[in-house]
Each structure stands twice: as C-alpha cells, then as structure tokens.
Amino acid sequence: MSMAGKFGSVIRFLLTCWKVNLASALEYRTSFFLLAGMMFINNLMWLFFWSLFFHRFPVIHGWRLEDVMMLWAVGSGGFGWACVLFGNFPRIAAIVSSGQLDVYMSQPKPVLLNVLASRMSVTAAGDFVFGIVIYAMVGNHTFTGALAFAAGLLISGCLYISVMVIAGCFAFYVGNSEGIAGQVFNSFLALSTYPSDIFKGLTRIALFTIVPAGFISYMPIGLLRSFDPVFAGWSIGVTLLLGVGGALLFKAGLRRYSSGNALAMRS
C-alpha cells in the first residue's frame, strides 16, 4: 500500500473510532451533558478565585487577570480535545500493567494510535467548551489572534498526550507504574494552570525541562499577548521531540511486553 493509502486508512480508522466513541457517550445524553457541565463549572470556579486574587493585586509579575483566563482557556481547551479524541493517554500505564494491550496488538492498526483513540473522556468535553468560551470572552478575535489560540490548543493538547505516553511507558520497564504516571499527570496538570513567571530559579528551569508544563503556562504571554518567535519555536520543537520520543519509547516497550492472557471485548 502506498504512503497516501496508509495515511488515508489511518484517518478513516480514527474517524470511525471517534464516531463510535461519540455515539457511545451520547447513548446516555443526560449523563454526558451533566458531567461535561460539571467540569465547565469546576473550571469556572477556579477562575472565580483567581478574579478575587487579581481584584486585590491587579498585576503580578506582568500578568493580569485576562492572561490567567487565557492560560486556563489554552490549558483546559488543549486538555479537553486531547481527552475527547485520545482519551486513553492518561491510562497507558494501567493498560500495560494489567495486560490489556493484547486486544490492541491483535488488530492490524498502529498499536499506540489504537490505544489512544479507543476511549473518549466525557467530562473533557466541558474542558474544551470552557476554553472556547473564555477565548470568546477575553481573547484576541483577529485572524492572527484566532490562529495563535488554535496553535496554543494544538501544542498544549499534544504536550499532555506526549508527556503521559512517556510516563505510561515506564510500565514496560518497571512493572506496575500507575502511581508514577498518576503523579506525573497530576503535577503536569497542576503546574500548567499557574503563571510561569511566579516560579524562579531551579523551579523555573525544571518547569521547562523535567516537567515541561512551562510551555503551556507561558503561552498567554509568549504566544497570545505578544508573539515571541523564540518561545514559539521552542514550544513546537519540544512538542515534536516529546511526541516522537514517546512513540519510539512505546514501540521499544512493546518488545518487552508480556501478555496478560486477558480476554477483552470492544464494542
């Protein structure tokens, strides 16, 4: 099969997965909208507390309330689309540790892509809608502003996926690593919702290296308020590096995988 044919086959596979996942989620529509709505309200409550803080201190290290709102728009929106389309990315460690990869390896599709796209997070739909609503409220509505926001959503979502794929691959090498992956997930998620400029010294360095949440938390300044080509270049480069690294690490880990001999059925 030609490269174009393979690419087309993968796209058709993804569209089918997303269609089936959405149909499954909408089977219980009340639950779907309730869970998504609760996540939307949860994010809104965080911004409410930030608004109280900035009412007392209007500018902190150059950050205004609007910047923090856009930080949450980019972070929540990116996390939202990643979880809706590739909802298994936080669960790779659990899937590997419990031997559930068997069902994916038996199918003629890319294993990692198959794992990621086989689940949709219902609550994450609320995160994505929240990001769009906040952008509509305080974002830059010019063409370049919309393009920068879309790029921010894409980069942040890919960073969430890549970091968790790498963390999940530890299960191939150290056995049950759900705790490690959970700590990485919680740390990355928490650090990506705080303005990066409040961190100094070694903590700030770690924020852009060990736990690269800084590439999300600095976006409202370096990508949305004023375009910084150096920051944009580093963001794209690090995202690609982590994405390719995660895919290669997963591929190498498959050679070490031991079947769980588990019977599983996918609808």
GROMACS .gro file of C-alpha atoms in nm:
model
  267
    1MET     CA    1   0.000   0.000   0.000
    2SER     CA    2   0.131   0.346  -0.087
    3MET     CA    3   0.208   0.605   0.178
    4ALA     CA    4  -0.102   0.804   0.080
    5GLY     CA    5  -0.313   0.490   0.105
    6LYS     CA    6  -0.178   0.409   0.451
    7PHE     CA    7  -0.240   0.763   0.568
    8GLY     CA    8  -0.594   0.754   0.433
    9SER     CA    9  -0.655   0.421   0.607
   10VAL     CA   10  -0.538   0.564   0.940
   11ILE     CA   11  -0.761   0.870   0.901
   12ARG     CA   12  -1.063   0.653   0.824
   13PHE     CA   13  -0.981   0.439   1.126
   14LEU     CA   14  -0.961   0.744   1.354
   15LEU     CA   15  -1.286   0.889   1.222
   16THR     CA   16  -1.459   0.557   1.284
   17CYS     CA   17  -1.322   0.539   1.639
   18TRP     CA   18  -1.436   0.892   1.716
   19LYS     CA   19  -1.778   0.828   1.566
   20VAL     CA   20  -1.825   0.512   1.774
   21ASN     CA   21  -1.696   0.680   2.091
   22LEU     CA   22  -1.930   0.976   2.046
   23ALA     CA   23  -2.227   0.751   1.980
   24SER     CA   24  -2.145   0.555   2.294
   25ALA     CA   25  -2.116   0.873   2.501
   26LEU     CA   26  -2.443   1.016   2.368
   27GLU     CA   27  -2.629   0.696   2.449
   28TYR     CA   28  -2.677   0.845   2.795
   29ARG     CA   29  -2.717   1.208   2.696
   30THR     CA   30  -2.828   1.339   3.032
   31SER     CA   31  -2.518   1.193   3.196
   32PHE     CA   32  -2.298   1.326   2.914
   33PHE     CA   33  -2.418   1.685   2.942
   34LEU     CA   34  -2.426   1.672   3.322
   35LEU     CA   35  -2.066   1.552   3.351
   36ALA     CA   36  -1.941   1.796   3.089
   37GLY     CA   37  -2.135   2.078   3.254
   38MET     CA   38  -1.992   2.000   3.597
   39MET     CA   39  -1.639   2.016   3.458
   40PHE     CA   40  -1.721   2.352   3.297
   41ILE     CA   41  -1.845   2.483   3.632
   42ASN     CA   42  -1.541   2.343   3.813
   43ASN     CA   43  -1.307   2.538   3.584
   44LEU     CA   44  -1.523   2.847   3.622
   45MET     CA   45  -1.489   2.828   4.000
   46TRP     CA   46  -1.109   2.833   3.970
   47LEU     CA   47  -1.129   3.149   3.761
   48PHE     CA   48  -1.362   3.300   4.018
   49PHE     CA   49  -1.095   3.258   4.287
   50TRP     CA   50  -0.831   3.399   4.054
   51SER     CA   51  -1.055   3.702   3.994
   52LEU     CA   52  -1.072   3.763   4.370
   53PHE     CA   53  -0.693   3.749   4.386
   54PHE     CA   54  -0.640   3.991   4.096
   55HIS     CA   55  -0.903   4.226   4.237
   56ARG     CA   56  -0.662   4.276   4.527
   57PHE     CA   57  -0.341   4.262   4.319
   58PRO     CA   58  -0.420   4.377   3.961
   59VAL     CA   59  -0.076   4.292   3.814
   60ILE     CA   60   0.158   4.015   3.932
   61HIS     CA   61   0.494   3.983   3.752
   62GLY     CA   62   0.334   4.137   3.443
   63TRP     CA   63   0.034   3.903   3.450
   64ARG     CA   64  -0.322   4.035   3.451
   65LEU     CA   65  -0.648   3.854   3.511
   66GLU     CA   66  -0.708   3.832   3.135
   67ASP     CA   67  -0.376   3.649   3.093
   68VAL     CA   68  -0.467   3.392   3.357
   69MET     CA   69  -0.806   3.346   3.194
   70MET     CA   70  -0.635   3.277   2.861
   71LEU     CA   71  -0.396   3.040   3.039
   72TRP     CA   72  -0.695   2.839   3.155
   73ALA     CA   73  -0.851   2.864   2.809
   74VAL     CA   74  -0.541   2.718   2.643
   75GLY     CA   75  -0.473   2.460   2.914
   76SER     CA   76  -0.831   2.339   2.957
   77GLY     CA   77  -0.909   2.355   2.587
   78GLY     CA   78  -0.597   2.161   2.491
   79PHE     CA   79  -0.655   1.903   2.761
   80GLY     CA   80  -1.020   1.882   2.654
   81TRP     CA   81  -0.966   1.799   2.287
   82ALA     CA   82  -0.684   1.557   2.375
   83CYS     CA   83  -0.909   1.365   2.616
   84VAL     CA   84  -1.207   1.368   2.380
   85LEU     CA   85  -1.015   1.236   2.079
   86PHE     CA   86  -0.741   1.033   2.251
   87GLY     CA   87  -0.891   0.965   2.591
   88ASN     CA   88  -0.668   0.674   2.689
   89PHE     CA   89  -0.347   0.875   2.714
   90PRO     CA   90  -0.362   0.907   3.097
   91ARG     CA   91  -0.430   0.530   3.128
   92ILE     CA   92  -0.140   0.378   2.934
   93ALA     CA   93   0.043   0.262   3.247
   94ALA     CA   94  -0.270   0.086   3.374
   95ILE     CA   95  -0.337  -0.075   3.034
   96VAL     CA   96   0.018  -0.208   3.007
   97SER     CA   97   0.041  -0.323   3.370
   98SER     CA   98  -0.286  -0.515   3.354
   99GLY     CA   99  -0.205  -0.688   3.025
  100GLN     CA  100  -0.484  -0.518   2.831
  101LEU     CA  101  -0.263  -0.447   2.529
  102ASP     CA  102  -0.341  -0.790   2.388
  103VAL     CA  103  -0.664  -0.681   2.224
  104TYR     CA  104  -0.492  -0.385   2.053
  105MET     CA  105  -0.190  -0.584   1.936
  106SER     CA  106  -0.415  -0.840   1.768
  107GLN     CA  107  -0.561  -0.577   1.534
  108PRO     CA  108  -0.393  -0.457   1.210
  109LYS     CA  109  -0.372  -0.095   1.323
  110PRO     CA  110  -0.090   0.111   1.480
  111VAL     CA  111  -0.095  -0.009   1.841
  112LEU     CA  112  -0.030   0.323   2.013
  113LEU     CA  113  -0.281   0.510   1.799
  114ASN     CA  114  -0.534   0.232   1.853
  115VAL     CA  115  -0.488   0.254   2.231
  116LEU     CA  116  -0.515   0.631   2.243
  117ALA     CA  117  -0.822   0.666   2.019
  118SER     CA  118  -1.023   0.381   2.169
  119ARG     CA  119  -1.167   0.589   2.453
  120MET     CA  120  -1.337   0.925   2.490
  121SER     CA  121  -1.349   1.123   2.814
  122VAL     CA  122  -1.699   1.261   2.860
  123THR     CA  123  -1.606   1.523   3.119
  124ALA     CA  124  -1.328   1.661   2.897
  125ALA     CA  125  -1.589   1.794   2.655
  126GLY     CA  126  -1.666   2.051   2.925
  127ASP     CA  127  -1.297   2.150   2.937
  128PHE     CA  128  -1.285   2.210   2.563
  129VAL     CA  129  -1.607   2.414   2.560
  130PHE     CA  130  -1.478   2.611   2.858
  131GLY     CA  131  -1.162   2.702   2.666
  132ILE     CA  132  -1.362   2.823   2.366
  133VAL     CA  133  -1.600   3.028   2.584
  134ILE     CA  134  -1.315   3.201   2.770
  135TYR     CA  135  -1.143   3.282   2.441
  136ALA     CA  136  -1.469   3.430   2.314
  137MET     CA  137  -1.488   3.647   2.627
  138VAL     CA  138  -1.134   3.787   2.658
  139GLY     CA  139  -0.930   3.656   2.364
  140ASN     CA  140  -0.792   3.837   2.062
  141HIS     CA  141  -1.060   3.790   1.795
  142THR     CA  142  -0.848   3.894   1.498
  143PHE     CA  143  -0.741   3.634   1.243
  144THR     CA  144  -0.388   3.621   1.385
  145GLY     CA  145  -0.526   3.602   1.738
  146ALA     CA  146  -0.752   3.311   1.649
  147LEU     CA  147  -0.464   3.137   1.471
  148ALA     CA  148  -0.239   3.181   1.775
  149PHE     CA  149  -0.510   3.044   2.005
  150ALA     CA  150  -0.564   2.742   1.778
  151ALA     CA  151  -0.189   2.680   1.777
  152GLY     CA  152  -0.186   2.705   2.157
  153LEU     CA  153  -0.466   2.448   2.184
  154LEU     CA  154  -0.282   2.212   1.949
  155ILE     CA  155   0.052   2.244   2.129
  156SER     CA  156  -0.092   2.209   2.479
  157GLY     CA  157  -0.301   1.904   2.386
  158CYS     CA  158  -0.006   1.733   2.217
  159LEU     CA  159   0.213   1.806   2.520
  160TYR     CA  160  -0.038   1.644   2.755
  161ILE     CA  161  -0.054   1.335   2.534
  162SER     CA  162   0.322   1.308   2.480
  163VAL     CA  163   0.418   1.350   2.845
  164MET     CA  164   0.167   1.088   2.958
  165VAL     CA  165   0.270   0.842   2.686
  166ILE     CA  166   0.629   0.868   2.809
  167ALA     CA  167   0.520   0.832   3.172
  168GLY     CA  168   0.297   0.536   3.083
  169CYS     CA  169   0.584   0.358   2.906
  170PHE     CA  170   0.760   0.312   3.241
  171ALA     CA  171   0.519   0.021   3.290
  172PHE     CA  172   0.710  -0.173   3.024
  173TYR     CA  173   1.033  -0.142   3.219
  174VAL     CA  174   0.949  -0.125   3.591
  175GLY     CA  175   0.621  -0.316   3.606
  176ASN     CA  176   0.328  -0.152   3.781
  177SER     CA  177   0.393   0.221   3.742
  178GLU     CA  178   0.040   0.356   3.774
  179GLY     CA  179   0.146   0.556   4.079
  180ILE     CA  180   0.435   0.719   3.893
  181ALA     CA  181   0.217   0.800   3.593
  182GLY     CA  182  -0.052   0.940   3.822
  183GLN     CA  183   0.198   1.169   3.997
  184VAL     CA  184   0.333   1.291   3.663
  185PHE     CA  185  -0.019   1.356   3.538
  186ASN     CA  186  -0.127   1.549   3.847
  187SER     CA  187   0.195   1.751   3.862
  188PHE     CA  188   0.187   1.841   3.495
  189LEU     CA  189  -0.180   1.932   3.508
  190ALA     CA  190  -0.140   2.148   3.819
  191LEU     CA  191   0.174   2.330   3.705
  192SER     CA  192   0.025   2.412   3.366
  193THR     CA  193  -0.251   2.618   3.530
  194TYR     CA  194  -0.025   2.862   3.718
  195PRO     CA  195   0.151   3.162   3.559
  196SER     CA  196   0.506   3.052   3.481
  197ASP     CA  197   0.657   3.383   3.594
  198ILE     CA  198   0.574   3.318   3.959
  199PHE     CA  199   0.842   3.045   3.957
  200LYS     CA  200   1.207   3.140   3.982
  201GLY     CA  201   1.550   2.975   3.980
  202LEU     CA  202   1.576   2.598   3.961
  203THR     CA  203   1.200   2.558   3.983
  204ARG     CA  204   1.154   2.761   3.666
  205ILE     CA  205   1.424   2.561   3.488
  206ALA     CA  206   1.251   2.237   3.588
  207LEU     CA  207   0.923   2.381   3.460
  208PHE     CA  208   1.067   2.397   3.108
  209THR     CA  209   1.272   2.076   3.120
  210ILE     CA  210   1.182   1.797   3.363
  211VAL     CA  211   0.811   1.876   3.373
  212PRO     CA  212   0.763   2.088   3.058
  213ALA     CA  213   0.441   2.248   3.180
  214GLY     CA  214   0.604   2.589   3.133
  215PHE     CA  215   0.547   2.567   2.759
  216ILE     CA  216   0.174   2.576   2.835
  217SER     CA  217   0.176   2.819   3.126
  218TYR     CA  218   0.379   3.083   2.939
  219MET     CA  219   0.160   3.079   2.625
  220PRO     CA  220  -0.067   3.370   2.729
  221ILE     CA  221   0.244   3.595   2.730
  222GLY     CA  222   0.476   3.446   2.468
  223LEU     CA  223   0.219   3.335   2.212
  224LEU     CA  224  -0.115   3.511   2.267
  225ARG     CA  225  -0.043   3.857   2.408
  226SER     CA  226   0.272   3.919   2.201
  227PHE     CA  227   0.418   3.666   1.961
  228ASP     CA  228   0.767   3.554   2.066
  229PRO     CA  229   0.922   3.353   1.779
  230VAL     CA  230   1.188   3.202   2.005
  231PHE     CA  231   0.931   3.072   2.252
  232ALA     CA  232   0.706   2.952   1.969
  233GLY     CA  233   0.995   2.768   1.807
  234TRP     CA  234   1.097   2.602   2.132
  235SER     CA  235   0.735   2.505   2.204
  236ILE     CA  236   0.692   2.337   1.867
  237GLY     CA  237   1.034   2.172   1.887
  238VAL     CA  238   0.983   2.033   2.237
  239THR     CA  239   0.634   1.910   2.147
  240LEU     CA  240   0.766   1.726   1.841
  241LEU     CA  241   1.060   1.586   2.037
  242LEU     CA  242   0.838   1.452   2.315
  243GLY     CA  243   0.584   1.316   2.069
  244VAL     CA  244   0.841   1.127   1.863
  245GLY     CA  245   1.024   1.018   2.178
  246GLY     CA  246   0.704   0.884   2.332
  247ALA     CA  247   0.614   0.690   2.015
  248LEU     CA  248   0.963   0.536   1.993
  249LEU     CA  249   0.966   0.451   2.364
  250PHE     CA  250   0.628   0.282   2.331
  251LYS     CA  251   0.745   0.086   2.026
  252ALA     CA  252   1.056  -0.030   2.212
  253GLY     CA  253   0.846  -0.119   2.515
  254LEU     CA  254   0.624  -0.348   2.307
  255ARG     CA  255   0.920  -0.583   2.266
  256ARG     CA  256   0.931  -0.622   2.643
  257TYR     CA  257   0.557  -0.658   2.689
  258SER     CA  258   0.430  -0.978   2.848
  259SER     CA  259   0.077  -1.080   2.759
  260GLY     CA  260  -0.174  -1.075   3.039
  261ASN     CA  261  -0.374  -1.353   2.869
  262ALA     CA  262  -0.678  -1.139   2.934
  263LEU     CA  263  -1.000  -1.178   2.741
  264ALA     CA  264  -1.146  -0.843   2.639
  265MET     CA  265  -1.427  -0.734   2.412
  266ARG     CA  266  -1.464  -0.398   2.243
  267SER     CA  267  -1.794  -0.280   2.108
   0.00000   0.00000   0.00000
